[in-house]
mmCIF file of C-alpha atoms (C1' of nucleotides) in Angstrom:
data_model
loop_
_atom_site.group_PDB
_atom_site.id
_atom_site.type_symbol
_atom_site.label_atom_id
_atom_site.label_comp_id
_atom_site.label_asym_id
_atom_site.label_seq_id
_atom_site.Cartn_x
_atom_site.Cartn_y
_atom_site.Cartn_z
ATOM 1 C CA MET A 1 -2.390 0.989 10.853
ATOM 2 C CA PHE A 2 -2.277 -0.754 7.573
ATOM 3 C CA VAL A 3 0.470 0.408 5.272
ATOM 4 C CA SER A 4 1.160 -1.234 2.024
ATOM 5 C CA THR A 5 4.471 -0.769 0.376
ATOM 6 C CA ASN A 6 3.421 -2.382 -2.853
ATOM 7 C CA TYR A 7 4.785 0.376 -4.924
ATOM 8 C CA ILE A 8 7.969 0.750 -3.057
ATOM 9 C CA TYR A 9 9.883 -2.184 -4.268
ATOM 10 C CA LEU A 10 7.900 -2.762 -7.357
ATOM 11 C CA CYS A 11 8.850 0.638 -8.616
ATOM 12 C CA GLY A 12 12.023 0.619 -6.654
ATOM 13 C CA VAL A 13 13.506 -2.022 -8.804
ATOM 14 C CA LEU A 14 12.847 -0.425 -12.125
ATOM 15 C CA ASN A 15 16.265 0.178 -13.562
ATOM 16 C CA LYS A 16 18.442 -1.298 -10.900
ATOM 17 C CA ARG A 17 19.916 -3.413 -13.648
ATOM 18 C CA MET A 18 19.800 -0.926 -16.454
ATOM 19 C CA LYS A 19 23.064 -0.672 -18.275
ATOM 20 C CA MET A 20 22.632 2.921 -19.362
ATOM 21 C CA GLN A 21 21.631 6.028 -17.528
ATOM 22 C CA VAL A 22 17.885 6.010 -17.385
ATOM 23 C CA LEU A 23 14.983 7.171 -15.366
ATOM 24 C CA THR A 24 14.858 5.455 -12.025
ATOM 25 C CA LEU A 25 11.775 5.222 -9.908
ATOM 26 C CA ASN A 26 14.116 3.479 -7.598
ATOM 27 C CA ASN A 27 13.516 5.510 -4.511
ATOM 28 C CA THR A 28 10.181 7.023 -5.232
ATOM 29 C CA GLY A 29 8.174 4.476 -3.337
ATOM 30 C CA ARG A 30 10.580 4.658 -0.450
ATOM 31 C CA MET A 31 10.245 8.425 -0.470
ATOM 32 C CA LEU A 32 6.471 8.212 -0.153
ATOM 33 C CA HIS A 33 6.883 5.641 2.559
ATOM 34 C CA GLU A 34 9.108 7.964 4.584
ATOM 35 C CA VAL A 35 6.886 10.965 4.015
ATOM 36 C CA TYR A 36 3.914 8.917 5.046
ATOM 37 C CA ARG A 37 5.681 7.786 8.185
ATOM 38 C CA VAL A 38 6.385 11.369 9.190
ATOM 39 C CA PHE A 39 2.856 12.413 8.369
ATOM 40 C CA LYS A 40 1.461 9.659 10.522
ATOM 41 C CA LYS A 41 3.784 10.525 13.380
ATOM 42 C CA LEU A 42 2.807 14.172 13.248
ATOM 43 C CA SER A 43 -0.873 13.254 13.070
ATOM 44 C CA GLU A 44 -0.612 11.072 16.118
ATOM 45 C CA GLY A 45 1.109 13.859 18.007
ATOM 46 C CA GLN A 46 -2.042 15.923 17.661
ATOM 47 C CA GLN A 47 -4.152 15.320 20.733
ATOM 48 C CA HIS A 48 -7.115 17.386 19.727
ATOM 49 C CA MET A 49 -7.867 15.572 16.485
ATOM 50 C CA GLU A 50 -11.584 15.496 15.857
ATOM 51 C CA THR A 51 -11.509 12.048 14.381
ATOM 52 C CA TYR A 52 -8.806 9.658 13.353
ATOM 53 C CA ILE A 53 -9.089 8.401 9.807
ATOM 54 C CA THR A 54 -6.853 6.148 7.766
ATOM 55 C CA PRO A 55 -4.917 7.459 4.774
ATOM 56 C CA GLU A 56 -7.319 5.697 2.440
ATOM 57 C CA GLN A 57 -10.264 7.326 4.102
ATOM 58 C CA PHE A 58 -8.534 10.663 4.088
ATOM 59 C CA GLY A 59 -7.645 10.338 0.442
ATOM 60 C CA LEU A 60 -11.171 9.609 -0.570
ATOM 61 C CA LEU A 61 -12.652 12.253 1.687
ATOM 62 C CA HIS A 62 -10.283 14.854 0.352
ATOM 63 C CA ALA A 63 -10.855 13.808 -3.232
ATOM 64 C CA ILE A 64 -14.593 14.190 -2.791
ATOM 65 C CA SER A 65 -14.132 17.601 -1.242
ATOM 66 C CA THR A 66 -12.051 18.939 -4.114
ATOM 67 C CA LYS A 67 -14.420 17.981 -6.918
ATOM 68 C CA ALA A 68 -16.203 20.992 -8.318
ATOM 69 C CA GLU A 69 -19.320 19.087 -9.286
ATOM 70 C CA GLU A 70 -21.421 16.639 -7.340
ATOM 71 C CA VAL A 71 -19.932 13.164 -7.361
ATOM 72 C CA ILE A 72 -21.360 9.711 -6.970
ATOM 73 C CA GLN A 73 -19.604 6.565 -5.818
ATOM 74 C CA LYS A 74 -19.016 5.438 -9.378
ATOM 75 C CA ASP A 75 -17.121 8.652 -10.149
ATOM 76 C CA MET A 76 -14.830 8.138 -7.222
ATOM 77 C CA ALA A 77 -14.185 4.533 -8.196
ATOM 78 C CA ASP A 78 -13.172 5.648 -11.684
ATOM 79 C CA MET A 79 -11.136 8.532 -10.374
ATOM 80 C CA MET A 80 -9.222 6.466 -7.893
ATOM 81 C CA GLY A 81 -8.883 3.405 -10.063
ATOM 82 C CA LYS A 82 -10.556 1.118 -7.577
ATOM 83 C CA ASP A 83 -13.418 -1.286 -7.650
ATOM 84 C CA LYS A 84 -16.753 0.270 -6.829
ATOM 85 C CA SER A 85 -17.151 -2.031 -3.867
ATOM 86 C CA ALA A 86 -13.879 -0.798 -2.392
ATOM 87 C CA ILE A 87 -15.171 2.751 -2.648
ATOM 88 C CA LEU A 88 -18.504 1.735 -1.236
ATOM 89 C CA ARG A 89 -16.846 0.380 1.867
ATOM 90 C CA LEU A 90 -14.685 3.416 2.320
ATOM 91 C CA ILE A 91 -17.773 5.581 2.025
ATOM 92 C CA ASP A 92 -19.495 3.381 4.582
ATOM 93 C CA SER A 93 -16.667 4.026 7.008
ATOM 94 C CA LEU A 94 -16.681 7.752 6.329
ATOM 95 C CA GLU A 95 -20.427 7.942 6.712
ATOM 96 C CA GLU A 96 -20.227 6.064 9.976
ATOM 97 C CA LYS A 97 -17.828 8.736 11.229
ATOM 98 C CA GLU A 98 -20.237 11.368 9.905
ATOM 99 C CA LEU A 99 -17.668 12.860 7.576
ATOM 100 C CA VAL A 100 -19.727 12.359 4.430
ATOM 101 C CA LYS A 101 -23.386 11.843 3.656
ATOM 102 C CA ARG A 102 -25.016 9.949 0.843
ATOM 103 C CA VAL A 103 -27.788 12.033 -0.643
ATOM 104 C CA ALA A 104 -30.119 10.371 -3.099
ATOM 105 C CA ASP A 105 -30.516 11.959 -6.505
ATOM 106 C CA SER A 106 -34.169 12.848 -6.917
ATOM 107 C CA LYS A 107 -34.071 12.313 -10.666
ATOM 108 C CA ASP A 108 -32.040 9.130 -10.949
ATOM 109 C CA ARG A 109 -32.767 7.005 -7.980
ATOM 110 C CA ARG A 110 -29.803 4.742 -8.629
ATOM 111 C CA LYS A 111 -27.403 7.516 -7.666
ATOM 112 C CA ASN A 112 -26.172 8.750 -4.326
ATOM 113 C CA TYR A 113 -24.424 12.067 -4.278
ATOM 114 C CA LEU A 114 -21.546 12.273 -1.852
ATOM 115 C CA MET A 115 -21.565 15.334 0.379
ATOM 116 C CA VAL A 116 -18.795 16.229 2.786
ATOM 117 C CA THR A 117 -20.191 17.273 6.153
ATOM 118 C CA LYS A 118 -19.036 20.203 8.249
ATOM 119 C CA LEU A 119 -17.146 17.778 10.425
ATOM 120 C CA GLY A 120 -15.678 16.262 7.284
ATOM 121 C CA TYR A 121 -14.237 19.598 6.213
ATOM 122 C CA LYS A 122 -12.934 20.150 9.708
ATOM 123 C CA VAL A 123 -11.101 16.848 9.645
ATOM 124 C CA ILE A 124 -9.700 17.556 6.185
ATOM 125 C CA ASP A 125 -8.403 20.899 7.373
ATOM 126 C CA GLN A 126 -6.667 19.315 10.306
ATOM 127 C CA TYR A 127 -4.878 16.801 8.141
ATOM 128 C CA VAL A 128 -4.046 19.305 5.446
ATOM 129 C CA LYS A 129 -2.532 21.640 8.019
ATOM 130 C CA ILE A 130 -0.208 18.908 9.206
ATOM 131 C CA ALA A 131 0.750 18.061 5.645
ATOM 132 C CA GLU A 132 1.464 21.697 4.821
ATOM 133 C CA ASP A 133 3.719 22.201 7.790
ATOM 134 C CA MET A 134 5.567 19.020 7.000
ATOM 135 C CA MET A 135 6.102 19.899 3.369
ATOM 136 C CA MET A 136 7.406 23.309 4.315
ATOM 137 C CA VAL A 137 10.211 21.659 6.205
ATOM 138 C CA ILE A 138 10.819 18.998 3.613
ATOM 139 C CA GLN A 139 11.208 21.336 0.700
ATOM 140 C CA GLU A 140 13.867 23.457 2.388
ATOM 141 C CA GLY A 141 16.938 23.407 0.193
ATOM 142 C CA LEU A 142 15.191 22.813 -3.101
ATOM 143 C CA SER A 143 15.018 25.503 -5.748
ATOM 144 C CA GLN A 144 11.891 26.469 -7.602
ATOM 145 C CA ASP A 145 13.439 24.940 -10.696
ATOM 146 C CA ASP A 146 13.962 21.643 -8.937
ATOM 147 C CA ILE A 147 10.380 21.590 -7.848
ATOM 148 C CA ASP A 148 9.048 22.488 -11.265
ATOM 149 C CA THR A 149 11.119 19.834 -12.955
ATOM 150 C CA PHE A 150 10.052 17.258 -10.423
ATOM 151 C CA GLN A 151 6.397 17.986 -11.050
ATOM 152 C CA ARG A 152 6.894 17.939 -14.779
ATOM 153 C CA VAL A 153 8.606 14.560 -14.695
ATOM 154 C CA VAL A 154 5.835 13.167 -12.520
ATOM 155 C CA SER A 155 3.235 14.427 -14.980
ATOM 156 C CA HIS A 156 5.194 12.996 -17.861
ATOM 157 C CA ILE A 157 5.465 9.558 -16.328
ATOM 158 C CA THR A 158 1.812 9.547 -15.333
ATOM 159 C CA ALA A 159 0.682 10.566 -18.788
ATOM 160 C CA LYS A 160 2.897 8.010 -20.510
ATOM 161 C CA ALA A 161 1.750 5.247 -18.200
ATOM 162 C CA LYS A 162 -1.881 6.160 -18.700
ATOM 163 C CA GLU A 163 -1.697 5.558 -22.409
ATOM 164 C CA MET A 164 -0.051 2.161 -22.025
ATOM 165 C CA MET B 1 -4.421 -8.650 -6.460
ATOM 166 C CA PHE B 2 -4.140 -6.499 -3.463
ATOM 167 C CA VAL B 3 -3.231 -2.915 -4.239
ATOM 168 C CA SER B 4 -3.151 -0.253 -1.641
ATOM 169 C CA THR B 5 -3.268 3.335 -2.643
ATOM 170 C CA ASN B 6 -2.490 4.644 0.793
ATOM 171 C CA TYR B 7 0.166 6.919 -0.438
ATOM 172 C CA ILE B 8 -1.696 8.188 -3.378
ATOM 173 C CA TYR B 9 -4.096 10.503 -1.770
ATOM 174 C CA LEU B 10 -2.219 10.987 1.392
ATOM 175 C CA CYS B 11 0.656 12.437 -0.514
ATOM 176 C CA GLY B 12 -1.587 13.621 -3.251
ATOM 177 C CA VAL B 13 -3.120 16.197 -1.062
ATOM 178 C CA LEU B 14 0.015 17.751 0.258
ATOM 179 C CA ASN B 15 -0.079 21.276 -1.004
ATOM 180 C CA LYS B 16 -3.361 21.320 -2.779
ATOM 181 C CA ARG B 17 -4.208 24.242 -0.587
ATOM 182 C CA MET B 18 -0.835 25.887 -0.399
ATOM 183 C CA LYS B 19 -0.959 29.573 -1.061
ATOM 184 C CA MET B 20 2.535 29.857 -2.469
ATOM 185 C CA GLN B 21 4.421 27.869 -5.004
ATOM 186 C CA VAL B 22 5.791 24.881 -3.202
ATOM 187 C CA LEU B 23 6.789 21.327 -3.654
ATOM 188 C CA THR B 24 3.829 19.168 -4.479
ATOM 189 C CA LEU B 25 3.775 15.445 -4.030
ATOM 190 C CA ASN B 26 0.351 15.843 -5.461
ATOM 191 C CA ASN B 27 0.602 13.375 -8.256
ATOM 192 C CA THR B 28 3.417 11.199 -7.123
ATOM 193 C CA GLY B 29 1.253 8.510 -5.622
ATOM 194 C CA ARG B 30 -0.985 8.562 -8.639
ATOM 195 C CA MET B 31 2.065 8.218 -10.838
ATOM 196 C CA LEU B 32 3.175 5.084 -9.003
ATOM 197 C CA HIS B 33 -0.341 3.763 -9.177
ATOM 198 C CA GLU B 34 -0.411 4.144 -12.956
ATOM 199 C CA VAL B 35 3.035 2.706 -13.402
ATOM 200 C CA TYR B 36 2.077 -0.194 -11.233
ATOM 201 C CA ARG B 37 -1.066 -0.791 -13.237
ATOM 202 C CA VAL B 38 0.916 -0.952 -16.464
ATOM 203 C CA PHE B 39 3.487 -3.207 -14.882
ATOM 204 C CA LYS B 40 0.808 -5.576 -13.698
ATOM 205 C CA LYS B 41 -0.876 -5.585 -17.090
ATOM 206 C CA LEU B 42 2.377 -6.370 -18.835
ATOM 207 C CA SER B 43 3.166 -9.092 -16.314
ATOM 208 C CA GLU B 44 -0.178 -10.743 -16.840
ATOM 209 C CA GLY B 45 0.362 -10.656 -20.578
ATOM 210 C CA GLN B 46 3.319 -12.961 -20.101
ATOM 211 C CA GLN B 47 2.135 -16.520 -20.506
ATOM 212 C CA HIS B 48 5.369 -18.242 -19.711
ATOM 213 C CA MET B 49 5.906 -16.760 -16.280
ATOM 214 C CA GLU B 50 7.642 -19.260 -14.039
ATOM 215 C CA THR B 51 5.727 -18.191 -10.987
ATOM 216 C CA TYR B 52 3.374 -15.403 -10.206
ATOM 217 C CA ILE B 53 4.299 -13.347 -7.182
ATOM 218 C CA THR B 54 2.723 -10.294 -5.646
ATOM 219 C CA PRO B 55 4.458 -6.925 -5.753
ATOM 220 C CA GLU B 56 5.271 -7.243 -2.071
ATOM 221 C CA GLN B 57 6.845 -10.602 -2.603
ATOM 222 C CA PHE B 58 8.726 -9.352 -5.611
ATOM 223 C CA GLY B 59 9.981 -6.314 -3.728
ATOM 224 C CA LEU B 60 11.329 -8.371 -0.898
ATOM 225 C CA LEU B 61 12.790 -11.010 -3.173
ATOM 226 C CA HIS B 62 14.536 -8.420 -5.252
ATOM 227 C CA ALA B 63 15.776 -6.535 -2.227
ATOM 228 C CA ILE B 64 17.331 -9.705 -0.848
ATOM 229 C CA SER B 65 18.971 -10.441 -4.166
ATOM 230 C CA THR B 66 20.634 -7.049 -4.411
ATOM 231 C CA LYS B 67 22.263 -7.048 -0.982
ATOM 232 C CA ALA B 68 25.983 -7.613 -1.204
ATOM 233 C CA GLU B 69 26.238 -9.345 2.153
ATOM 234 C CA GLU B 70 24.186 -12.127 3.651
ATOM 235 C CA VAL B 71 20.945 -10.883 5.121
ATOM 236 C CA ILE B 72 18.658 -12.109 7.831
ATOM 237 C CA GLN B 73 14.975 -11.399 8.292
ATOM 238 C CA LYS B 74 15.695 -8.656 10.785
ATOM 239 C CA ASP B 75 17.794 -6.791 8.213
ATOM 240 C CA MET B 76 15.011 -6.890 5.700
ATOM 241 C CA ALA B 77 12.493 -5.676 8.252
ATOM 242 C CA ASP B 78 14.715 -2.708 9.051
ATOM 243 C CA MET B 79 15.471 -2.048 5.425
ATOM 244 C CA MET B 80 11.869 -2.111 4.344
ATOM 245 C CA GLY B 81 10.486 -0.371 7.402
ATOM 246 C CA LYS B 82 8.125 -3.180 8.260
ATOM 247 C CA ASP B 83 7.452 -5.256 11.296
ATOM 248 C CA LYS B 84 9.531 -8.409 11.491
ATOM 249 C CA SER B 85 6.397 -10.519 11.457
ATOM 250 C CA ALA B 86 5.340 -8.985 8.160
ATOM 251 C CA ILE B 87 8.691 -9.916 6.681
ATOM 252 C CA LEU B 88 8.503 -13.361 8.194
ATOM 253 C CA ARG B 89 5.240 -14.055 6.456
ATOM 254 C CA LEU B 90 6.478 -12.746 3.136
ATOM 255 C CA ILE B 91 9.524 -14.979 3.479
ATOM 256 C CA ASP B 92 7.223 -17.863 4.285
ATOM 257 C CA SER B 93 5.366 -17.273 1.046
ATOM 258 C CA LEU B 94 8.578 -16.962 -0.957
ATOM 259 C CA GLU B 95 9.998 -20.085 0.591
ATOM 260 C CA GLU B 96 6.828 -21.973 -0.199
ATOM 261 C CA LYS B 97 7.296 -21.010 -3.840
ATOM 262 C CA GLU B 98 10.928 -22.071 -3.554
ATOM 263 C CA LEU B 99 12.235 -18.653 -4.449
ATOM 264 C CA VAL B 100 14.277 -18.208 -1.278
ATOM 265 C CA LYS B 101 15.709 -20.507 1.334
ATOM 266 C CA ARG B 102 16.321 -19.923 5.005
ATOM 267 C CA VAL B 103 19.761 -21.163 5.932
ATOM 268 C CA ALA B 104 20.656 -21.342 9.607
ATOM 269 C CA ASP B 105 23.757 -19.502 10.742
ATOM 270 C CA SER B 106 26.072 -22.069 12.254
ATOM 271 C CA LYS B 107 27.534 -19.570 14.698
ATOM 272 C CA ASP B 108 24.434 -17.755 15.883
ATOM 273 C CA ARG B 109 21.558 -20.138 15.915
ATOM 274 C CA ARG B 110 19.028 -17.366 16.248
ATOM 275 C CA LYS B 111 19.714 -16.251 12.701
ATOM 276 C CA ASN B 112 18.478 -17.467 9.355
ATOM 277 C CA TYR B 113 20.314 -16.251 6.319
ATOM 278 C CA LEU B 114 18.110 -15.617 3.338
ATOM 279 C CA MET B 115 19.317 -17.134 0.084
ATOM 280 C CA VAL B 116 17.699 -16.567 -3.284
ATOM 281 C CA THR B 117 17.336 -19.811 -5.202
ATOM 282 C CA LYS B 118 18.061 -20.322 -8.886
ATOM 283 C CA LEU B 119 14.357 -20.200 -9.539
ATOM 284 C CA GLY B 120 14.209 -17.026 -7.474
ATOM 285 C CA TYR B 121 16.741 -15.320 -9.719
ATOM 286 C CA LYS B 122 14.872 -16.555 -12.762
ATOM 287 C CA VAL B 123 11.658 -15.005 -11.510
ATOM 288 C CA ILE B 124 13.404 -11.742 -10.651
ATOM 289 C CA ASP B 125 14.855 -11.571 -14.141
ATOM 290 C CA GLN B 126 11.470 -12.031 -15.698
ATOM 291 C CA TYR B 127 9.950 -9.218 -13.716
ATOM 292 C CA VAL B 128 12.943 -6.935 -14.137
ATOM 293 C CA LYS B 129 12.834 -7.436 -17.885
ATOM 294 C CA ILE B 130 9.240 -6.293 -17.982
ATOM 295 C CA ALA B 131 10.039 -3.283 -15.819
ATOM 296 C CA GLU B 132 12.978 -2.324 -18.001
ATOM 297 C CA ASP B 133 10.991 -2.428 -21.196
ATOM 298 C CA MET B 134 8.239 -0.415 -19.610
ATOM 299 C CA MET B 135 10.562 2.257 -18.290
ATOM 300 C CA MET B 136 12.218 2.597 -21.670
ATOM 301 C CA VAL B 137 8.911 3.627 -23.136
ATOM 302 C CA ILE B 138 7.932 5.796 -20.207
ATOM 303 C CA GLN B 139 11.070 7.866 -20.171
ATOM 304 C CA GLU B 140 10.856 8.814 -23.843
ATOM 305 C CA GLY B 141 10.768 12.589 -24.064
ATOM 306 C CA LEU B 142 12.627 13.291 -20.859
ATOM 307 C CA SER B 143 16.122 14.757 -20.904
ATOM 308 C CA GLN B 144 18.998 13.462 -18.859
ATOM 309 C CA ASP B 145 18.793 16.662 -16.842
ATOM 310 C CA ASP B 146 15.148 16.052 -16.069
ATOM 311 C CA ILE B 147 15.925 12.582 -14.876
ATOM 312 C CA ASP B 148 18.857 13.680 -12.754
ATOM 313 C CA THR B 149 16.864 16.436 -11.122
ATOM 314 C CA PHE B 150 13.998 14.089 -10.446
ATOM 315 C CA GLN B 151 16.260 11.623 -8.708
ATOM 316 C CA ARG B 152 17.933 14.361 -6.724
ATOM 317 C CA VAL B 153 14.614 15.743 -5.503
ATOM 318 C CA VAL B 154 13.486 12.272 -4.512
ATOM 319 C CA SER B 155 16.690 11.787 -2.544
ATOM 320 C CA HIS B 156 16.291 15.172 -0.925
ATOM 321 C CA ILE B 157 12.750 14.494 0.202
ATOM 322 C CA THR B 158 13.631 11.051 1.465
ATOM 323 C CA ALA B 159 16.586 12.341 3.439
ATOM 324 C CA LYS B 160 14.619 15.212 4.927
ATOM 325 C CA ALA B 161 11.755 12.950 5.892
ATOM 326 C CA LYS B 162 14.101 10.439 7.455
ATOM 327 C CA GLU B 163 15.408 12.960 9.915
ATOM 328 C CA MET B 164 11.942 14.081 10.986
ATOM 329 C "C1'" DA C 1 -41.957 -4.133 -24.229
ATOM 330 C "C1'" DT C 2 -38.038 -6.392 -23.765
ATOM 331 C "C1'" DA C 3 -33.134 -6.094 -23.410
ATOM 332 C "C1'" DA C 4 -29.067 -3.876 -22.023
ATOM 333 C "C1'" DT C 5 -26.800 -0.829 -19.122
ATOM 334 C "C1'" DT C 6 -25.857 1.519 -14.889
ATOM 335 C "C1'" DA C 7 -25.335 2.380 -9.715
ATOM 336 C "C1'" DG C 8 -25.110 0.410 -5.788
ATOM 337 C "C1'" DT C 9 -24.844 -3.526 -2.603
ATOM 338 C "C1'" DT C 10 -23.410 -7.890 -0.528
ATOM 339 C "C1'" DG C 11 -20.683 -12.003 0.310
ATOM 340 C "C1'" DA C 12 -16.566 -14.490 -0.278
ATOM 341 C "C1'" DT C 13 -11.762 -14.488 -0.500
ATOM 342 C "C1'" DA C 14 -7.043 -12.832 -0.347
ATOM 343 C "C1'" DC C 15 -3.118 -10.082 1.032
ATOM 344 C "C1'" DA C 16 -0.535 -7.651 4.062
ATOM 345 C "C1'" DA C 17 0.062 -4.558 7.865
ATOM 346 C "C1'" DA C 18 0.513 -3.784 13.178
ATOM 347 C "C1'" DC C 19 0.898 -5.339 17.825
ATOM 348 C "C1'" DA C 20 1.589 -8.335 21.646
ATOM 349 C "C1'" DA C 21 3.177 -12.420 23.662
ATOM 350 C "C1'" DC C 22 6.096 -16.006 23.343
ATOM 351 C "C1'" DT C 23 10.637 -19.245 22.659
ATOM 352 C "C1'" DA C 24 15.331 -19.848 22.010
ATOM 353 C "C1'" DT C 25 19.710 -18.046 21.782
ATOM 354 C "C1'" DT C 26 23.386 -14.833 22.564
ATOM 355 C "C1'" DT C 27 25.442 -10.882 24.827
ATOM 356 C "C1'" DT C 28 26.184 -7.898 28.688
ATOM 357 C "C1'" DG C 29 27.130 -6.526 33.299
ATOM 358 C "C1'" DT C 30 28.370 -7.469 37.912
ATOM 359 C "C1'" DA D 1 29.895 -17.496 36.437
ATOM 360 C "C1'" DC D 2 25.480 -16.232 36.431
ATOM 361 C "C1'" DA D 3 21.465 -13.354 36.106
ATOM 362 C "C1'" DA D 4 19.539 -9.885 33.261
ATOM 363 C "C1'" DA D 5 19.020 -7.822 28.922
ATOM 364 C "C1'" DA D 6 18.965 -7.977 24.195
ATOM 365 C "C1'" DT D 7 18.225 -10.238 19.828
ATOM 366 C "C1'" DA D 8 16.032 -13.222 16.073
ATOM 367 C "C1'" DG D 9 12.417 -15.472 14.959
ATOM 368 C "C1'" DT D 10 7.629 -17.224 15.526
ATOM 369 C "C1'" DT D 11 2.664 -17.273 16.310
ATOM 370 C "C1'" DG D 12 -1.981 -15.498 17.145
ATOM 371 C "C1'" DT D 13 -5.052 -11.823 16.736
ATOM 372 C "C1'" DT D 14 -6.956 -7.877 14.728
ATOM 373 C "C1'" DT D 15 -7.530 -4.458 11.219
ATOM 374 C "C1'" DG D 16 -7.853 -2.402 6.691
ATOM 375 C "C1'" DT D 17 -8.468 -2.772 2.062
ATOM 376 C "C1'" DA D 18 -8.459 -4.929 -2.313
ATOM 377 C "C1'" DT D 19 -10.748 -8.043 -5.966
ATOM 378 C "C1'" DC D 20 -14.362 -10.664 -8.011
ATOM 379 C "C1'" DA D 21 -18.840 -12.492 -8.746
ATOM 380 C "C1'" DA D 22 -23.582 -12.369 -8.072
ATOM 381 C "C1'" DC D 23 -27.300 -9.788 -7.141
ATOM 382 C "C1'" DT D 24 -31.221 -5.769 -6.959
ATOM 383 C "C1'" DA D 25 -33.246 -1.748 -8.551
ATOM 384 C "C1'" DA D 26 -33.563 1.881 -11.736
ATOM 385 C "C1'" DT D 27 -32.834 3.832 -16.196
ATOM 386 C "C1'" DT D 28 -31.984 3.865 -21.161
ATOM 387 C "C1'" DA D 29 -31.908 1.844 -25.714
ATOM 388 C "C1'" DT D 30 -33.765 -1.131 -29.482
#
DNA sequence: ATAATTAGTTGATACAAACAACTATTTTGT
DNA sequence: ACAAAATAGTTGTTTGTATCAACTAATTAT
């Protein structure tokens, strides 16, 4: 399993040397790393998994499934901030596992709509179930206020970064 | 530049389907992705960089530099949750750029202490400076309370995940 | 009608992860 | 004291995923 921790120490270092009390993304990458580790462990404990997919594959598959409108590869590349060829290869791998299908647009023959198959939804559900159970345990001890603030700060940082 | 977004959608999906109001790591990976993008852009804008290093290299280099005691490769592998061979190869790359040195322990000849060179510290400072400036902008509009809560939630999640 | 743009594809290259097998050294247990 | 176990590091192999550049085919704009 390939796991990059790019973000972990990149973001982890922000502010280590700050003189004043400021926002620290110090442990955020490490947090995701730990959560990912647990998620992976729980996933592997499941014997009856339909299909094993990597986090990248899962992320893309899930992202496709949650879009209200039809999406094409280009949309997913934009959405996920990756090169179109990266998306293409992820789609290839998902199609090989029969989790998505490329369906040609009859009007614009350059486009392939991405459709999640029945099996695709099944696999998503399996992974989502694991994630839900895990998060239930993880959030024990946090108040609703904590959670709300956390989400708000995340949105704030994301928005600020996006305009930079 | 290699950028993995493993965590982004893995964690991004946690809770999308939750029925009740719960902790959502929904956008956390995306947040780090955006922050990383800005960081990279700012880094590339710097003409007078001593040496370009990847985020992984930077993370390891910085982590070594902040340890109070001498560290060996094994320590860094444990600390960063990676296989020792992954660390070894990152150290190789850092040593090639003359940012760290392996120094043999005279007592236990199995061990190599990792020492950050002068150039190593110089490179760290350059990257840290960029990160600091960026975070100053990003945190505008957040209260101290927001920041504290954010950090506390991150610690909570990390701790909970670690014991799972 | 030609030019520019768009969507997708392919090939080349790079980075970094895991795992397994190995060496050399040190520590442990009897 | 010596054999066995543990430890630190190394190397080779495989896998996954990213970028970039060059390309085709189809569509849109001038």
